[in-house]
CSV table of C-alpha atoms in Angstrom, one decimal:
chain,number,residue,atom,x,y,z
N,1398,ASN,CA,39.6,0.5,5.0
N,1399,ILE,CA,37.3,-2.3,5.5
N,1400,ILE,CA,34.6,-0.4,3.8
N,1401,ASN,CA,36.5,0.2,0.6
N,1402,ASN,CA,37.6,-3.4,0.1
N,1403,ASN,CA,34.4,-5.3,0.0
N,1404,TYR,CA,31.8,-3.5,-2.3
N,1405,ASP,CA,31.4,-1.8,-5.7
N,1406,LYS,CA,30.9,1.8,-4.9
N,1407,VAL,CA,29.2,2.6,-8.3
N,1408,MET,CA,26.8,-0.2,-7.7
N,1409,PHE,CA,26.2,0.6,-4.0
N,1410,ASP,CA,25.4,4.3,-5.1
N,1411,ILE,CA,22.9,3.1,-7.7
N,1412,ILE,CA,21.2,1.0,-5.1
N,1413,ASN,CA,21.1,3.6,-2.4
N,1414,GLN,CA,19.7,6.1,-5.0
N,1415,LYS,CA,16.8,3.5,-5.8
N,1416,LEU,CA,16.1,2.9,-2.2
N,1417,ILE,CA,15.7,6.6,-1.6
N,1418,ALA,CA,13.4,7.1,-4.7
N,1419,ASN,CA,11.4,3.9,-4.2
N,1420,GLY,CA,11.4,4.2,-0.3
N,1421,LYS,CA,9.8,7.6,-0.5
N,1422,LYS,CA,7.0,6.2,-2.7
N,1423,VAL,CA,6.5,3.4,-0.3
N,1424,VAL,CA,6.2,5.7,2.7
N,1425,GLU,CA,3.8,8.0,0.6
N,1426,LEU,CA,1.7,5.0,-0.3
N,1427,ARG,CA,1.6,3.7,3.2
N,1428,GLU,CA,0.6,6.9,4.6
N,1429,LYS,CA,-2.4,7.2,2.2
N,1430,TYR,CA,-3.4,3.6,2.8
N,1431,ILE,CA,-3.2,3.9,6.6
N,1432,SER,CA,-5.2,7.1,6.4
N,1433,ILE,CA,-8.1,5.2,4.6
N,1434,LEU,CA,-7.6,2.2,6.9
N,1435,LYS,CA,-8.0,4.5,9.9
N,1436,ASN,CA,-11.4,5.8,8.7
N,1437,LYS,CA,-12.6,2.3,7.9
N,1438,ILE,CA,-11.5,0.8,11.1
N,1439,LYS,CA,-13.4,3.6,13.0
N,1440,LEU,CA,-16.6,2.7,11.0
N,1441,VAL,CA,-16.1,-1.0,11.6
N,1442,SER,CA,-15.5,-0.7,15.2
N,1443,ASN,CA,-18.3,1.6,15.8
N,1444,ASP,CA,-20.6,-0.8,14.1
N,1445,LEU,CA,-19.4,-3.7,16.0
N,1446,PHE,CA,-19.2,-2.1,19.5
N,1447,HIS,CA,-21.3,1.0,19.4
N,1448,LYS,CA,-18.4,3.2,20.3
N,1449,GLU,CA,-17.6,1.3,23.6
N,1450,MET,CA,-14.2,0.4,22.0
N,1451,ASN,CA,-12.1,3.0,20.2
N,1452,ILE,CA,-9.7,1.2,17.9
N,1453,GLU,CA,-7.0,3.5,16.2
N,1454,ILE,CA,-4.0,2.7,14.0
N,1455,GLU,CA,-1.0,4.9,13.6
N,1456,TYR,CA,1.7,4.6,10.9
N,1457,ILE,CA,5.3,5.2,12.2
N,1458,PRO,CA,7.8,5.6,9.4
N,1459,ASP,CA,11.4,5.0,10.2
N,1460,VAL,CA,12.4,8.2,8.2
N,1461,ALA,CA,10.2,11.1,7.7
N,1462,LEU,CA,9.7,12.2,4.2
N,1463,GLU,CA,11.1,15.7,4.7
N,1464,ASN,CA,14.6,14.3,5.7
N,1465,TYR,CA,14.5,11.0,3.8
N,1466,GLU,CA,17.4,11.4,1.3
N,1467,LYS,CA,19.6,13.1,4.1
N,1468,GLU,CA,18.9,10.2,6.7
N,1469,ILE,CA,19.4,7.5,4.3
N,1470,SER,CA,22.6,9.0,2.8
N,1471,GLU,CA,24.0,9.5,6.4
N,1472,CYS,CA,23.8,5.8,7.1
N,1473,VAL,CA,26.0,4.7,4.2
N,1474,ASN,CA,29.0,3.9,6.4
N,1475,ILE,CA,27.0,2.1,9.0
N,1476,ASP,CA,25.1,0.1,6.4
N,1477,LEU,CA,28.4,-1.1,4.8
N,1478,LEU,CA,29.9,-2.0,8.0
N,1479,SER,CA,26.9,-4.0,9.4
N,1480,LYS,CA,26.1,-5.3,5.7
N,1481,ILE,CA,22.3,-4.4,6.2
N,1482,THR,CA,20.2,-1.4,5.5
N,1483,THR,CA,19.7,0.3,8.7
N,1484,LYS,CA,17.1,3.0,7.7
N,1485,GLY,CA,14.4,2.8,5.2
N,1486,PRO,CA,10.7,1.6,4.8
N,1487,GLN,CA,11.6,-1.9,5.9
N,1488,LYS,CA,11.9,-0.6,9.4
N,1489,ASP,CA,8.5,1.3,9.5
N,1490,ASP,CA,5.9,0.2,11.9
N,1491,ILE,CA,2.4,0.6,13.0
N,1492,CYS,CA,0.8,1.2,16.3
N,1493,ILE,CA,-2.6,-0.1,17.4
N,1494,ASN,CA,-4.2,1.9,20.2
N,1495,ILE,CA,-7.4,0.7,21.9
N,1496,ASN,CA,-9.2,3.3,24.0
N,1497,ASN,CA,-6.3,5.7,23.5
N,1498,LYS,CA,-3.7,3.2,25.0
N,1499,HIS,CA,-1.0,1.3,23.1
N,1500,ALA,CA,-2.4,-2.2,22.5
N,1501,ASN,CA,0.8,-4.2,22.9
N,1502,THR,CA,1.2,-2.7,26.5
N,1503,PHE,CA,-2.3,-2.1,27.9
N,1504,SER,CA,-4.6,-4.4,26.1
N,1505,SER,CA,-5.8,-8.0,26.8
N,1506,GLN,CA,-5.3,-10.7,24.4
N,1507,GLY,CA,-9.2,-10.6,23.6
N,1508,GLN,CA,-9.0,-6.9,22.9
N,1509,ILE,CA,-6.0,-7.3,20.6
N,1510,ARG,CA,-7.9,-10.1,18.8
N,1511,ILE,CA,-10.8,-7.7,18.4
N,1512,ALA,CA,-8.6,-5.0,17.2
N,1513,VAL,CA,-7.1,-7.3,14.5
N,1514,LEU,CA,-10.5,-8.5,13.5
N,1515,SER,CA,-11.6,-4.9,13.1
N,1516,MET,CA,-8.5,-4.3,10.8
N,1517,LYS,CA,-9.3,-7.3,8.8
N,1518,LEU,CA,-12.9,-6.2,8.2
N,1519,ALA,CA,-11.7,-2.8,7.4
N,1520,VAL,CA,-9.2,-4.1,4.7
N,1521,TYR,CA,-12.0,-6.1,3.3
N,1522,GLU,CA,-14.3,-3.0,3.2
N,1523,ILE,CA,-11.5,-1.1,1.4
N,1524,PHE,CA,-11.2,-4.0,-1.2
N,1525,LYS,CA,-15.0,-4.1,-1.5
N,1526,ASP,CA,-14.8,-0.3,-2.4
N,1527,ILE,CA,-12.1,-0.9,-5.0
N,1528,ASP,CA,-14.1,-3.7,-6.5
N,1529,ASP,CA,-17.3,-1.6,-6.7
N,1530,ASN,CA,-15.3,1.1,-8.4
N,1531,ILE,CA,-13.8,-1.3,-11.0
N,1532,ASP,CA,-17.4,-2.7,-11.7
N,1533,ASP,CA,-18.7,0.9,-12.2
N,1534,ALA,CA,-15.8,1.7,-14.6
N,1535,LYS,CA,-16.4,-1.6,-16.5
N,1536,LYS,CA,-20.1,-0.7,-16.8
N,1537,ASP,CA,-19.2,2.8,-18.1
N,1538,ASN,CA,-16.7,1.4,-20.6
N,1539,SER,CA,-18.7,-1.6,-21.9
N,1540,PRO,CA,-19.5,-1.7,-25.6
N,1541,LYS,CA,-23.1,-0.4,-26.4
N,1542,LYS,CA,-23.2,-2.2,-29.9
N,1543,PRO,CA,-24.0,-5.9,-30.7
N,1544,VAL,CA,-20.9,-8.1,-30.0
N,1545,ASP,CA,-19.2,-10.9,-31.8
N,1546,LYS,CA,-17.0,-13.4,-29.8
N,1547,THR,CA,-14.1,-14.1,-32.0
N,1548,ARG,CA,-10.4,-14.7,-31.9
N,1549,GLY,CA,-10.5,-15.3,-28.0
N,1550,GLY,CA,-11.8,-11.8,-27.1
N,1551,LEU,CA,-14.9,-9.6,-27.1
N,1552,PHE,CA,-15.0,-7.4,-30.1
N,1553,ALA,CA,-17.7,-5.0,-31.2
N,1554,ARG,CA,-18.8,-5.9,-34.8
N,1555,ASP,CA,-18.6,-2.2,-36.1
N,1556,GLU,CA,-15.0,-2.0,-34.9
N,1557,ILE,CA,-14.0,-5.1,-36.5
N,1558,GLU,CA,-15.4,-4.1,-39.8
N,1559,ASN,CA,-14.0,-0.5,-39.6
N,1560,ALA,CA,-10.8,-1.6,-37.7
N,1561,THR,CA,-10.7,1.4,-35.5
N,1562,VAL,CA,-11.1,0.5,-31.8
N,1563,VAL,CA,-11.0,-3.1,-30.4
N,1564,ILE,CA,-12.0,-4.0,-26.8
N,1565,SER,CA,-10.4,-7.3,-25.7
N,1566,GLU,CA,-11.3,-9.3,-22.5
N,1567,ASP,CA,-7.6,-10.8,-22.7
N,1568,VAL,CA,-5.9,-7.4,-22.4
N,1569,GLY,CA,-8.5,-5.6,-20.3
N,1570,GLU,CA,-7.9,-2.3,-22.0
N,1571,MET,CA,-8.7,-0.5,-25.2
N,1572,VAL,CA,-6.2,-1.0,-28.0
């Protein structure tokens, strides 16, 4: 009876459905990101250590995507009693392995620092790749006509006169 007295069932069901829908998206995106990060870490650590040190990262979701809705829904009563969400993406973890051994158990402090440095360099490489892709896209979409800087944006003269397409720096998209 404790469960029924202290919460709004409709609101709780809505929040739980949002947790399921958005939690699945979070897990999917994390899996994609960790997959990319794995490849970059391997490249960075090979460059730095010439294959003497093998650094791997593994994503460990709290709830598998195949069972996501079922497992989250099964925890409703426990969540209500404990007043916290006991399952979901907030409970996910990553595992760092160095030379096929868990870093937190079998690695020295120096090895762990090197692994963290490798991860940071790998993240930098990912952002650099994204930035390069954005720069390439901007080059492809840049106006090929003479430009007139007016009204705080960048407008192609022909488009202003014909009022068809306007490219603005402020918005960053075609209107």
